[in-house]
PDB file of C-alpha atoms in Angstrom:
ATOM      1  CA  THR N   2       6.290 -17.539  12.947  1.00 32.00           C
ATOM      2  CA  GLY N   3       6.150 -15.142  10.002  1.00 37.00           C
ATOM      3  CA  LEU N   4       3.947 -17.486   7.942  1.00 36.00           C
ATOM      4  CA  VAL N   5       0.324 -17.287   6.870  1.00 39.00           C
ATOM      5  CA  ASP N   6      -1.997 -20.231   7.481  1.00 39.00           C
ATOM      6  CA  ALA N   7      -0.754 -23.154   5.384  1.00 40.00           C
ATOM      7  CA  ASP N   8      -4.275 -24.648   5.147  1.00 43.00           C
ATOM      8  CA  ARG N   9      -5.729 -21.813   3.023  1.00 45.00           C
ATOM      9  CA  ARG N  10      -6.952 -22.962  -0.366  1.00 47.00           C
ATOM     10  CA  ASN N  11      -7.885 -21.137  -3.554  1.00 48.00           C
ATOM     11  CA  SER N  12     -11.200 -21.505  -5.418  1.00 50.00           C
ATOM     12  CA  ARG N  13      -9.994 -24.712  -7.088  1.00 49.00           C
ATOM     13  CA  GLY N  14      -9.117 -26.317  -3.724  1.00 51.00           C
ATOM     14  CA  ILE N  15      -5.379 -25.999  -4.303  1.00 45.00           C
ATOM     15  CA  SER N  16      -3.380 -25.280  -1.160  1.00 41.00           C
ATOM     16  CA  LEU N  17      -1.828 -21.822  -1.170  1.00 42.00           C
ATOM     17  CA  GLY N  18       0.937 -23.122   1.102  1.00 41.00           C
ATOM     18  CA  ALA N  19       2.906 -21.208   3.679  1.00 37.00           C
ATOM     19  CA  VAL N  20       3.957 -17.773   2.488  1.00 38.00           C
ATOM     20  CA  PRO N  21       6.846 -16.057   4.318  1.00 38.00           C
ATOM     21  CA  LEU N  22       6.258 -12.479   5.430  1.00 39.00           C
ATOM     22  CA  LEU N  23       8.719  -9.767   6.358  1.00 40.00           C
ATOM     23  CA  PRO N  24       9.391  -9.506  10.114  1.00 41.00           C
ATOM     24  CA  GLY N  25       6.770  -7.328  11.782  1.00 43.00           C
ATOM     25  CA  VAL N  26       4.386  -7.383   8.787  1.00 41.00           C
ATOM     26  CA  LYS N  27       0.860  -8.587   9.449  1.00 43.00           C
ATOM     27  CA  ARG N  28      -1.140 -10.201   6.680  1.00 42.00           C
ATOM     28  CA  SER N  29      -4.490  -8.687   5.778  1.00 43.00           C
ATOM     29  CA  ASN N  30      -7.282 -11.198   6.269  1.00 40.00           C
ATOM     30  CA  SER N  31      -9.822  -9.215   4.266  1.00 39.00           C
ATOM     31  CA  CYS N  32      -9.245 -11.362   1.166  1.00 37.00           C
ATOM     32  CA  LYS N  33     -11.940 -14.034   1.114  1.00 36.00           C
ATOM     33  CA  LEU N  34     -11.526 -17.307  -0.683  1.00 34.00           C
ATOM     34  CA  GLY N  35     -14.641 -18.703  -2.293  1.00 37.00           C
ATOM     35  CA  THR N  36     -16.249 -20.264  -5.297  1.00 36.00           C
ATOM     36  CA  SER N  37     -16.439 -18.443  -8.585  1.00 37.00           C
ATOM     37  CA  SER N  38     -19.972 -17.924  -9.889  1.00 39.00           C
ATOM     38  CA  ARG N  39     -18.682 -18.579 -13.394  1.00 42.00           C
ATOM     39  CA  ARG N  40     -18.385 -22.285 -12.620  1.00 41.00           C
ATOM     40  CA  THR N  41     -21.169 -22.906 -10.112  1.00 40.00           C
ATOM     41  CA  GLY N  42     -23.842 -20.346 -10.911  1.00 45.00           C
ATOM     42  CA  VAL N  43     -23.946 -19.159  -7.287  1.00 41.00           C
ATOM     43  CA  SER N  44     -23.575 -15.521  -6.310  1.00 48.00           C
ATOM     44  CA  LYS N  45     -20.079 -14.066  -6.533  1.00 51.00           C
ATOM     45  CA  GLU N  46     -17.936 -13.764  -3.439  1.00 58.00           C
ATOM     46  CA  LEU N  47     -15.332 -11.031  -3.291  1.00 61.00           C
ATOM     47  CA  PHE N  48     -11.866 -12.492  -3.742  1.00 88.00           C
ATOM     48  CA  MET N  49      -9.581  -9.448  -3.552  1.00 95.00           C
ATOM     49  CA  GLN N  50      -9.612  -5.670  -3.804  1.00 97.00           C
ATOM     50  CA  ILE N  51      -7.316  -4.572  -6.639  1.00 98.00           C
ATOM     51  CA  GLY N  52      -6.265  -0.957  -7.116  1.00 98.00           C
ATOM     52  CA  VAL N  53      -5.098   0.757 -10.293  1.00 98.00           C
ATOM     53  CA  PRO N  54      -3.670   4.211  -9.501  1.00 98.00           C
ATOM     54  CA  ALA N  55      -2.722   6.846 -12.058  1.00 98.00           C
ATOM     55  CA  GLU N  56       0.979   6.841 -12.917  1.00 97.00           C
ATOM     56  CA  THR N  57       2.863   9.783 -11.416  1.00 95.00           C
ATOM     57  CA  LEU N  58       6.295   9.286 -13.019  1.00 94.00           C
ATOM     58  CA  ALA N  59       7.047  12.186 -15.366  1.00 94.00           C
ATOM     59  CA  GLY N  60       6.404  11.254 -19.000  1.00 94.00           C
ATOM     60  CA  GLU N  61       4.592   7.971 -18.179  1.00 96.00           C
ATOM     61  CA  THR N  62       1.429   7.742 -20.277  1.00 96.00           C
ATOM     62  CA  ARG N  63       0.543   4.078 -19.752  1.00 97.00           C
ATOM     63  CA  VAL N  64      -2.013   2.668 -17.318  1.00 98.00           C
ATOM     64  CA  ALA N  65      -1.525  -0.649 -15.512  1.00 98.00           C
ATOM     65  CA  ALA N  66      -4.861  -2.189 -16.534  1.00 98.00           C
ATOM     66  CA  THR N  67      -7.043  -1.785 -19.590  1.00 97.00           C
ATOM     67  CA  PRO N  68     -10.837  -2.003 -19.424  1.00 98.00           C
ATOM     68  CA  GLU N  69     -10.584  -5.513 -20.934  1.00 97.00           C
ATOM     69  CA  THR N  70      -8.276  -6.617 -18.099  1.00 97.00           C
ATOM     70  CA  VAL N  71     -10.553  -5.003 -15.502  1.00 98.00           C
ATOM     71  CA  LYS N  72     -13.550  -6.789 -17.047  1.00 97.00           C
ATOM     72  CA  LYS N  73     -11.809 -10.170 -16.559  1.00 97.00           C
ATOM     73  CA  LEU N  74     -10.822  -9.357 -12.971  1.00 97.00           C
ATOM     74  CA  VAL N  75     -14.365  -8.277 -12.092  1.00 97.00           C
ATOM     75  CA  ALA N  76     -15.799 -11.410 -13.767  1.00 95.00           C
ATOM     76  CA  ALA N  77     -13.486 -13.500 -11.568  1.00 95.00           C
ATOM     77  CA  GLY N  78     -15.038 -11.909  -8.485  1.00 95.00           C
ATOM     78  CA  HIS N  79     -12.488  -9.221  -7.662  1.00 96.00           C
ATOM     79  CA  ARG N  80     -13.331  -5.645  -6.682  1.00 97.00           C
ATOM     80  CA  VAL N  81     -11.332  -3.319  -8.944  1.00 98.00           C
ATOM     81  CA  ARG N  82     -10.812   0.304  -7.929  1.00 98.00           C
ATOM     82  CA  VAL N  83      -9.342   2.604 -10.585  1.00 98.00           C
ATOM     83  CA  GLN N  84      -8.151   6.098  -9.722  1.00 98.00           C
ATOM     84  CA  THR N  85     -10.241   8.759 -11.440  1.00 98.00           C
ATOM     85  CA  GLY N  86      -8.381   9.863 -14.571  1.00 98.00           C
ATOM     86  CA  ALA N  87      -5.842   6.993 -14.424  1.00 98.00           C
ATOM     87  CA  GLY N  88      -6.373   6.061 -18.078  1.00 97.00           C
ATOM     88  CA  LEU N  89      -6.719   9.499 -19.635  1.00 97.00           C
ATOM     89  CA  ALA N  90      -3.071   9.704 -20.801  1.00 96.00           C
ATOM     90  CA  SER N  91      -3.682   6.356 -22.571  1.00 96.00           C
ATOM     91  CA  SER N  92      -6.952   7.594 -24.125  1.00 97.00           C
ATOM     92  CA  VAL N  93      -9.050   5.426 -21.782  1.00 98.00           C
ATOM     93  CA  THR N  94     -11.958   7.220 -20.138  1.00 98.00           C
ATOM     94  CA  ASP N  95     -13.341   6.688 -16.658  1.00 98.00           C
ATOM     95  CA  ALA N  96     -16.637   5.687 -18.305  1.00 98.00           C
ATOM     96  CA  ALA N  97     -14.871   2.803 -20.091  1.00 98.00           C
ATOM     97  CA  TYR N  98     -13.703   1.434 -16.741  1.00 98.00           C
ATOM     98  CA  GLN N  99     -17.098   1.945 -15.123  1.00 98.00           C
ATOM     99  CA  ALA N 100     -18.804   0.140 -18.017  1.00 98.00           C
ATOM    100  CA  VAL N 101     -16.885  -3.062 -17.178  1.00 98.00           C
ATOM    101  CA  GLY N 102     -17.524  -2.885 -13.436  1.00 97.00           C
ATOM    102  CA  ALA N 103     -14.651  -0.855 -11.996  1.00 98.00           C
ATOM    103  CA  GLU N 104     -15.204   1.616  -9.187  1.00 98.00           C
ATOM    104  CA  MET N 105     -13.621   5.031  -9.680  1.00 98.00           C
ATOM    105  CA  CYS N 106     -11.780   6.304  -6.607  1.00 98.00           C
ATOM    106  CA  SER N 107      -9.033   8.544  -5.226  1.00 98.00           C
ATOM    107  CA  ALA N 108      -5.308   7.805  -5.381  1.00 98.00           C
ATOM    108  CA  ALA N 109      -5.324   6.890  -1.675  1.00 98.00           C
ATOM    109  CA  ASP N 110      -8.128   4.362  -2.201  1.00 98.00           C
ATOM    110  CA  ALA N 111      -6.434   2.739  -5.217  1.00 98.00           C
ATOM    111  CA  LEU N 112      -3.040   2.601  -3.480  1.00 98.00           C
ATOM    112  CA  GLY N 113      -4.632   1.315  -0.272  1.00 97.00           C
ATOM    113  CA  SER N 114      -5.923  -1.858  -1.963  1.00 97.00           C
ATOM    114  CA  GLU N 115      -4.799  -5.401  -1.133  1.00 97.00           C
ATOM    115  CA  MET N 116      -3.149  -5.637  -4.553  1.00 98.00           C
ATOM    116  CA  VAL N 117      -1.904  -2.638  -6.508  1.00 98.00           C
ATOM    117  CA  LEU N 118      -1.170  -2.740 -10.242  1.00 98.00           C
ATOM    118  CA  LYS N 119       1.277  -0.085 -11.467  1.00 98.00           C
ATOM    119  CA  VAL N 120       3.350   0.466 -14.571  1.00 97.00           C
ATOM    120  CA  ALA N 121       6.326   2.062 -12.769  1.00 96.00           C
ATOM    121  CA  ALA N 122       7.625   1.667  -9.222  1.00 96.00           C
ATOM    122  CA  PRO N 123       5.739   3.778  -6.695  1.00 97.00           C
ATOM    123  CA  GLN N 124       7.112   7.182  -5.747  1.00 95.00           C
ATOM    124  CA  PRO N 125       7.869   7.872  -2.037  1.00 95.00           C
ATOM    125  CA  ASP N 126       4.579   9.760  -1.546  1.00 96.00           C
ATOM    126  CA  GLU N 127       2.677   6.823  -3.071  1.00 97.00           C
ATOM    127  CA  LEU N 128       4.436   4.314  -0.815  1.00 97.00           C
ATOM    128  CA  LYS N 129       3.112   6.199   2.218  1.00 96.00           C
ATOM    129  CA  MET N 130      -0.468   5.491   1.045  1.00 97.00           C
ATOM    130  CA  MET N 131       0.078   1.743   0.598  1.00 98.00           C
ATOM    131  CA  GLN N 132      -0.842  -0.828   3.255  1.00 96.00           C
ATOM    132  CA  ALA N 133       1.775  -3.069   4.808  1.00 96.00           C
ATOM    133  CA  GLY N 134       1.102  -6.625   3.654  1.00 96.00           C
ATOM    134  CA  SER N 135      -0.349  -5.623   0.290  1.00 97.00           C
ATOM    135  CA  ALA N 136       0.961  -6.898  -3.038  1.00 97.00           C
ATOM    136  CA  LEU N 137       2.443  -4.635  -5.705  1.00 98.00           C
ATOM    137  CA  VAL N 138       2.737  -5.765  -9.332  1.00 97.00           C
ATOM    138  CA  GLY N 139       4.429  -3.759 -12.066  1.00 96.00           C
ATOM    139  CA  MET N 140       7.645  -2.760 -13.780  1.00 95.00           C
ATOM    140  CA  LEU N 141       9.504  -2.153 -10.511  1.00 95.00           C
ATOM    141  CA  ASN N 142      13.141  -1.946 -11.635  1.00 93.00           C
ATOM    142  CA  PRO N 143      14.426  -4.894  -9.581  1.00 91.00           C
ATOM    143  CA  PHE N 144      18.023  -3.655  -9.891  1.00 92.00           C
ATOM    144  CA  ASP N 145      17.269  -0.450  -7.959  1.00 94.00           C
ATOM    145  CA  LYS N 146      18.436  -1.502  -4.499  1.00 94.00           C
ATOM    146  CA  GLY N 147      17.204   1.710  -2.861  1.00 95.00           C
ATOM    147  CA  GLY N 148      13.736   1.352  -4.373  1.00 94.00           C
ATOM    148  CA  LEU N 149      13.520  -2.287  -3.315  1.00 94.00           C
ATOM    149  CA  GLN N 150      14.511  -1.349   0.231  1.00 95.00           C
ATOM    150  CA  GLN N 151      11.786   1.311   0.343  1.00 96.00           C
ATOM    151  CA  MET N 152       9.181  -1.225  -0.795  1.00 97.00           C
ATOM    152  CA  ALA N 153      10.424  -3.758   1.770  1.00 96.00           C
ATOM    153  CA  LEU N 154      10.349  -1.170   4.556  1.00 96.00           C
ATOM    154  CA  ALA N 155       6.767  -0.328   3.546  1.00 96.00           C
ATOM    155  CA  GLY N 156       5.959  -4.025   4.081  1.00 97.00           C
ATOM    156  CA  LEU N 157       4.963  -4.730   0.478  1.00 97.00           C
ATOM    157  CA  SER N 158       5.157  -8.013  -1.390  1.00 96.00           C
ATOM    158  CA  ALA N 159       6.468  -6.740  -4.714  1.00 95.00           C
ATOM    159  CA  PHE N 160       6.421  -8.621  -8.017  1.00 95.00           C
ATOM    160  CA  ALA N 161       8.613  -7.059 -10.718  1.00 94.00           C
ATOM    161  CA  LEU N 162       7.234  -8.062 -14.107  1.00 93.00           C
ATOM    162  CA  GLU N 163      10.573  -7.560 -15.802  1.00 91.00           C
ATOM    163  CA  ALA N 164      11.960 -10.326 -13.563  1.00 85.00           C
ATOM    164  CA  ALA N 165       9.200 -12.797 -14.497  1.00 86.00           C
ATOM    165  CA  PRO N 166      10.317 -15.550 -16.884  1.00 84.00           C
ATOM    166  CA  ARG N 167       8.728 -15.363 -20.313  1.00 80.00           C
ATOM    167  CA  THR N 168       8.519 -17.938 -23.054  1.00 80.00           C
ATOM    168  CA  THR N 169       9.260 -17.264 -26.690  1.00 75.00           C
ATOM    169  CA  ARG N 170       5.557 -17.687 -27.366  1.00 74.00           C
ATOM    170  CA  ALA N 171       4.754 -14.829 -24.975  1.00 64.00           C
ATOM    171  CA  GLN N 172       7.149 -12.565 -26.892  1.00 65.00           C
ATOM    172  CA  SER N 173       5.153 -12.728 -30.135  1.00 61.00           C
TER     173      SER N 173
END
């Protein structure tokens, strides 16, 4: 039918609803839903594997997640995999990521995660390393029709941050 199970619920018991998928794309079932240890005191259950690859676009010095962001994701029960050296151009060391619970990995491992955080849209060689059915979040240039087609053909669910509505409060 092209839909995931409509009865899936998040950690707060809220229905995730039916999510349409691209034709021929299979959803990864490796994401487990569970209860956060922050609220209940029980052991953490892995929610999602999130990858942060190094940016490969010429002149790009930013990294998609800071150690503070990674710390929050890990505390929420996610497994965060950061490509070795991803933060160096932003003066963030691998040790800073490891100190907050990130795993250091290769580009293929970061790009092969269920969710990938990037600053810029992935290059063609990066797209080849990404799994169909995974989510991509970043500044993806939503007006680049060719780039969007490549992401769709790779079977990605892409979320362009520049297309997300922002309030005036978020601007300050």
